[in-house]
Amino acid sequence: MSGAVRGSLTLRVTLVFTLIVALAASGLGVYLYRAFAGEIVRRDDIQLLGKLRQVQMLLGRPGAAELLRAQPDVFRDTMSGQENSLVRILAADGRMLADINALGEHYPVPPAVGAAPGVAAIAAWTTRGGDPGRVVAGSARLDAGEVTVVVARAYGERNAMFAAYRRQIAGAAAVSALAAALLAALMLRRGLRPLRTMAEHAALVRRVAGRPRVRRSLRPARGARRLSDGAGPHTRSSTPASSSTCA
């Protein structure tokens, strides 16, 4: 019984300790993931604004209008990560001057908020493959006129990186819970060793305490047998003495 109770106590405490460690590790992992993902998104937004400024600077150079008509891909190739960058340049009357979109993605065109838009002006969109994207628009000077520059980018590799990071967090939480279970079981076995010793001593005392009861129950019967054995010879020896006295 004591072994079963001890085993049940060890199991319950181990499960509780494992659950606490798993919840703590999961909570810490979620916090770190959100902080990491938020920092990556913020960095990408800053880089997207930097790409917009690069295009604005190119459009402000002399001969940019002819370069835009002859080689529009130059405005994309000057940006880092250009394989996922999309550039659209619109005239003041809405005419499409350039649309650099090799993948044929459809993305929204947010309103231009001046030559230096901030992070709040960036809009989110989703590619046909389900990857997240970001887009921002700003005004620029082209020769003597004003145009609208739209820069967008798809973040398929970022989505894959986030998925891999989530798997790493889940694996770390699982390993932490398993290690906590093993450590808890070992610590409880060592911690409950005095209790186990006390239980063994208590069981031994109960066994020893039960033996004198049997001996005490046998003492009256043994005493009766001794009295009966002693009374027979005494009676026989007293009979001849009495007969000799009468004679």
Coordinates of C-alpha atoms in Angstrom, one line a residue:
M1 CA 0.0 0.0 0.0
S2 CA 2.8 2.4 0.9
G3 CA 4.6 1.7 -2.3
A4 CA 1.4 2.4 -4.3
V5 CA 0.8 5.6 -2.5
R6 CA 4.4 6.6 -2.8
G7 CA 4.3 5.8 -6.5
S8 CA 1.1 7.8 -7.0
L9 CA 2.6 10.8 -5.1
T10 CA 5.7 10.7 -7.2
L11 CA 3.8 10.5 -10.4
R12 CA 1.4 13.3 -9.5
V13 CA 4.2 15.7 -8.4
T14 CA 6.2 14.8 -11.5
L15 CA 3.3 15.5 -13.8
V16 CA 2.6 18.8 -12.1
F17 CA 6.2 19.9 -12.2
T18 CA 6.4 18.9 -15.9
L19 CA 3.3 20.8 -16.7
I20 CA 4.7 23.9 -15.0
V21 CA 8.0 23.7 -16.8
A22 CA 6.2 23.1 -20.2
L23 CA 3.9 26.1 -19.7
A24 CA 6.8 28.3 -18.6
A25 CA 8.9 27.2 -21.6
S26 CA 6.0 27.7 -24.0
G27 CA 5.2 31.1 -22.7
L28 CA 8.8 32.2 -22.9
G29 CA 9.0 30.8 -26.4
V30 CA 5.9 32.6 -27.5
Y31 CA 7.2 35.9 -26.1
L32 CA 10.6 35.4 -27.8
Y33 CA 8.9 34.5 -31.1
R34 CA 6.7 37.5 -31.1
A35 CA 9.6 39.8 -30.2
F36 CA 11.8 38.2 -32.9
A37 CA 9.0 38.4 -35.5
G38 CA 8.2 42.0 -34.7
E39 CA 11.8 43.0 -35.0
I40 CA 12.1 41.3 -38.3
V41 CA 9.0 42.9 -39.7
R42 CA 10.2 46.3 -38.4
R43 CA 13.5 45.8 -40.1
D44 CA 11.9 44.8 -43.4
D45 CA 9.6 47.8 -43.3
I46 CA 12.6 50.1 -42.8
Q47 CA 14.4 48.4 -45.7
L48 CA 11.3 48.8 -47.9
L49 CA 11.3 52.6 -47.2
G50 CA 15.0 52.6 -48.1
K51 CA 14.1 50.9 -51.4
L52 CA 11.5 53.6 -52.1
R53 CA 14.1 56.4 -51.4
Q54 CA 16.6 54.7 -53.8
V55 CA 14.0 54.8 -56.6
Q56 CA 13.2 58.4 -55.8
M57 CA 16.8 59.3 -56.0
L58 CA 17.3 57.6 -59.4
L59 CA 14.2 59.4 -60.8
G60 CA 15.6 62.7 -59.7
R61 CA 18.8 62.3 -61.7
P62 CA 19.2 63.9 -65.2
G63 CA 18.1 61.5 -68.0
A64 CA 16.0 59.4 -65.7
A65 CA 13.0 59.7 -68.0
E66 CA 14.9 58.2 -71.0
L67 CA 16.4 55.5 -68.8
L68 CA 12.9 54.7 -67.5
R69 CA 11.6 54.2 -71.0
A70 CA 14.6 52.2 -72.2
Q71 CA 15.7 50.1 -69.2
P72 CA 13.0 50.2 -66.5
D73 CA 14.5 47.2 -64.7
V74 CA 17.4 49.3 -63.7
F75 CA 15.2 50.9 -61.0
R76 CA 14.7 47.5 -59.5
D77 CA 18.2 46.1 -59.9
T78 CA 19.7 48.8 -57.9
M79 CA 17.9 47.6 -54.8
S80 CA 19.1 44.7 -52.6
G81 CA 16.8 41.7 -52.7
Q82 CA 15.5 42.8 -56.1
E83 CA 14.2 39.3 -57.0
N84 CA 11.2 39.8 -54.7
S85 CA 10.9 43.6 -55.2
L86 CA 8.1 45.1 -57.3
V87 CA 8.2 48.7 -58.6
R88 CA 5.4 50.7 -60.2
I89 CA 5.7 54.3 -61.4
L90 CA 2.6 56.3 -62.2
A91 CA 2.3 59.7 -63.8
A92 CA 0.3 62.5 -62.2
D93 CA -2.7 61.7 -64.5
G94 CA -2.6 58.0 -63.5
R95 CA -0.8 56.7 -66.6
M96 CA 1.5 53.7 -66.0
L97 CA 5.0 54.7 -66.8
A98 CA 6.7 51.5 -65.6
D99 CA 5.5 48.3 -64.0
I100 CA 8.3 46.0 -62.9
N101 CA 6.5 42.8 -61.9
A102 CA 8.1 39.7 -63.2
L103 CA 5.9 37.4 -61.2
G104 CA 2.7 39.1 -62.2
E105 CA 1.5 39.7 -58.7
H106 CA -1.6 41.8 -57.9
Y107 CA -1.0 44.1 -55.0
P108 CA -2.8 47.2 -53.8
V109 CA -1.6 50.7 -54.4
P110 CA -1.8 52.8 -51.2
P111 CA -2.2 56.5 -51.5
A112 CA 1.0 58.5 -51.7
V113 CA 1.6 60.5 -48.5
G114 CA 4.5 62.7 -49.8
A115 CA 8.1 62.2 -50.6
A116 CA 9.1 60.7 -47.2
P117 CA 6.4 58.3 -46.0
G118 CA 6.8 56.6 -42.7
V119 CA 6.2 53.1 -41.4
A120 CA 2.5 53.9 -40.8
A121 CA 2.1 54.4 -44.6
I122 CA 3.1 50.8 -45.4
A123 CA 0.2 48.5 -46.3
A124 CA 0.1 44.7 -46.1
W125 CA -0.9 42.3 -48.9
T126 CA -0.8 38.6 -49.7
T127 CA 0.7 36.9 -52.8
R128 CA -1.1 34.3 -54.8
G129 CA 1.0 31.7 -53.1
G130 CA -0.1 32.9 -49.6
D131 CA 3.1 34.6 -48.7
P132 CA 2.9 38.0 -46.9
G133 CA 3.9 41.2 -48.6
R134 CA 4.3 44.9 -47.9
V135 CA 3.8 47.9 -50.1
V136 CA 4.4 51.6 -49.8
A137 CA 3.9 54.6 -52.1
G138 CA 5.6 58.0 -52.2
S139 CA 5.9 60.9 -54.6
A140 CA 9.0 61.7 -56.6
R141 CA 10.2 64.2 -59.2
L142 CA 10.8 63.1 -62.8
D143 CA 12.2 65.8 -65.0
A144 CA 9.8 68.7 -64.4
G145 CA 6.8 66.7 -63.3
E146 CA 5.7 64.7 -60.3
V147 CA 5.2 61.0 -60.3
T148 CA 4.0 58.3 -57.8
V149 CA 6.4 55.5 -56.9
V150 CA 5.0 52.3 -55.6
V151 CA 7.5 49.8 -54.1
A152 CA 6.2 46.4 -53.0
R153 CA 8.0 43.2 -51.8
A154 CA 6.9 39.6 -51.1
Y155 CA 8.4 37.9 -48.0
G156 CA 8.1 34.2 -48.8
E157 CA 11.6 33.5 -47.3
R158 CA 10.6 35.3 -44.1
N159 CA 7.4 33.2 -43.8
A160 CA 9.6 30.0 -44.1
M161 CA 12.0 31.4 -41.5
F162 CA 9.2 32.1 -39.0
A163 CA 7.8 28.5 -39.5
A164 CA 11.3 27.0 -38.8
Y165 CA 11.6 29.2 -35.7
R166 CA 8.2 28.1 -34.4
R167 CA 9.3 24.4 -34.9
Q168 CA 12.5 25.1 -32.9
I169 CA 10.5 26.7 -30.1
A170 CA 8.1 23.8 -30.0
G171 CA 11.0 21.3 -29.9
A172 CA 12.8 23.3 -27.2
A173 CA 9.6 23.3 -25.1
A174 CA 9.2 19.5 -25.5
V175 CA 12.8 18.8 -24.6
S176 CA 12.5 21.1 -21.5
A177 CA 9.4 19.3 -20.4
L178 CA 11.0 15.9 -20.8
A179 CA 14.2 17.0 -18.9
A180 CA 11.9 18.4 -16.2
A181 CA 10.1 15.1 -15.9
L182 CA 13.3 13.1 -15.6
L183 CA 14.8 15.6 -13.1
A184 CA 11.6 15.7 -11.0
A185 CA 11.4 11.9 -10.9
L186 CA 15.1 11.7 -9.7
M187 CA 14.7 14.4 -7.1
L188 CA 11.5 13.0 -5.8
R189 CA 13.0 9.5 -5.4
R190 CA 15.9 11.0 -3.4
G191 CA 13.6 13.3 -1.5
L192 CA 11.1 10.6 -0.6
R193 CA 13.9 8.2 0.6
P194 CA 13.4 9.2 4.3
L195 CA 9.7 8.7 4.0
R196 CA 10.2 5.3 2.4
T197 CA 12.6 4.3 5.3
M198 CA 10.0 5.5 7.8
A199 CA 7.3 3.4 6.1
E200 CA 9.5 0.3 6.2
H201 CA 10.2 0.8 9.9
A202 CA 6.5 1.3 10.6
A203 CA 5.7 -1.9 8.8
L204 CA 8.4 -3.7 10.8
V205 CA 7.0 -2.3 14.0
R206 CA 3.5 -3.5 13.1
R207 CA 4.8 -7.0 12.4
V208 CA 6.8 -7.2 15.6
A209 CA 3.9 -5.7 17.6
G210 CA 1.6 -8.5 16.4
R211 CA 3.7 -11.4 17.7
P212 CA 3.4 -10.9 21.6
R213 CA -0.4 -11.1 21.3
V214 CA -0.1 -14.8 20.2
R215 CA 2.4 -15.5 23.0
R216 CA 0.2 -13.9 25.6
S217 CA -2.8 -16.0 24.4
L218 CA -0.7 -19.2 24.8
R219 CA 0.5 -18.4 28.4
P220 CA -2.7 -19.5 30.2
A221 CA -2.8 -22.8 28.5
R222 CA 0.9 -23.5 29.2
G223 CA 0.3 -22.5 32.9
A224 CA -2.6 -24.9 33.2
R225 CA -0.6 -27.7 31.8
R226 CA 2.2 -27.0 34.3
L227 CA -0.2 -27.0 37.3
S228 CA -1.8 -30.3 36.2
D229 CA 1.6 -31.9 35.8
G230 CA 2.7 -30.7 39.2
A231 CA -0.5 -31.8 41.1
G232 CA -0.3 -35.5 40.2
P233 CA 2.9 -36.5 41.9
H234 CA 2.1 -34.4 45.0
T235 CA -1.2 -36.1 45.5
R236 CA 0.3 -39.6 45.1
S237 CA 3.1 -38.8 47.7
S238 CA 0.6 -37.5 50.3
T239 CA -1.5 -40.7 50.3
P240 CA 1.0 -43.2 51.8
A241 CA 1.9 -40.6 54.5
S242 CA -1.7 -40.4 55.6
S243 CA -2.1 -44.1 55.7
S244 CA 1.0 -44.6 57.8
T245 CA -0.2 -42.0 60.3
C246 CA -3.4 -43.9 60.8
A247 CA -1.6 -47.1 61.5

